[in-house]
C-alpha cells in the first residue's frame, strides 16, 4: 500500500466523537518560510531593477528570452493550429463561466435611500485594471484562464492583463492562450511565477498597474500575492489545492476514492480528506486509493502518491452533526457530499470554498466547465472568504447628499458625539454649518474638548 494507516487517534479537545484512520504527517504551512525568503528577495530585486530583473528571472527560471508582451498578431499565430473541437470545448466552458459570473454581477445592485433628509446611495464600479495569473507547470491549466478573465469581463473590468508561464521552451501553451483570447484578455504576457505577479503589480511592460491580481499558482505565486496585498488587491489567500469528501454508508467507495485521487494529482502538497460516519466505507476507500494512484500516468502518480502519503486524512465521526463540525473546521477548498438528504447538508455546512452536492457532480466539473469559479480559498480561509466572483472585481462605493435643512439634526448629533469622543476638530466642522445655515438659532453642541 502507498500509505500505511496511522494509529487511530482521538482529536485533542474534541472528546471521543471522532477518530483518525489516517493522519497527515505534514500541514500546509510546512514550506512557507522557504517561499517567503525567496519571494522577498525577488520582489526587492524587481522593485529596484524593473523590467530587466524580470527578463533575467524569465531566462533563469523558465529559459525564456523571447517577447514578454505578445502582440495580437503573435497571439493569432500561436493559436492558429488549435483544433476546432478544442476551441469548441473552450468556448463552451468559457460561456458557462461568463454566464454564471454575469448573474453574480447582476445579483447586487446600486441603490439610494433618503432618511431624515439625508440622501445616500451605493455605486458599483469595477476596478480599472485586473491582473489574471494562469499557471502552467506540471499541467496546462486551460480552465484557469477563463475562470479569472471571463469573470473579470463579466464584472465590467475595462483592462485585463493575463500572464502565463512559457511552455516547453516556447511561449504560452496554445490552448491556454486561446482560452485567454476567448475570455477577453486585453494584454497577454509570457511570464510565470513571482516575476509575473510583480510585473502586473508594478505595471511593467504594459504601463498599467493592476488594481487586483487573481488566479491560482504554486506556493511562490501565493506568497507573492500575499506579500503585495495592500499595494494591490488579491482574490484569496491561496495555497495548494484541497479536496474533502463527506460520504455515508451508501456512498460508492470507488467514486469517493477516484474523486480524492483526481484532486491530489494537482501536486505533492495537495491534501485529500475523507469525513464519514461509516468506518467500513473509510476502510474500503483507503484500500482503493493506492490502487487508483498506481493507475495514473507518471507525473500525476508522483504528485498524488506524495499528497496522499504526506497530507491525506481519513476521519470517522459518530454522527452527521459531528461531520459538519469537523468539515467546517477544515473549511476545504472543494467539498463534495455523497450522502442522503443533500438539502440537509446544504443547510448545515457553512465553511468551504465550493460545495458539490451528490454523486452526479464532482470537483472536476467545477474545475473545468460547469460555471461556478474554481479559484477558491484554501488553508481554512473558507471560514471567512468565498472564492473568486464578479464581486471581487467590483468596488462598492457609497455617496451621500444633504440639503441645508437636513443638516440641523445630523450636525447637532455629530457635534455632540465628536466631543464625547474627544475630537474637537470634528465637532467644529459640524458647528460651522449650523452657525452658517441657522445664524439666529442656538444649539446644544456638547461641552468643548479642552485637552
Coordinates of C-alpha atoms in Angstrom, one line a residue, residues 20 22 83 159 239 249 278 381 412 432:
X20 CA -8.4 9.4 12.6
X22 CA -5.2 8.2 8.6
X83 CA -8.1 22.2 -33.4
X159 CA -8.5 46.4 -18.9
X239 CA -2.2 27.5 -1.2
X249 CA -22.5 4.2 4.3
X278 CA -19.0 4.7 8.2
X381 CA -9.8 30.6 4.5
X412 CA -26.1 68.5 16.2
X432 CA -19.7 75.9 11.4

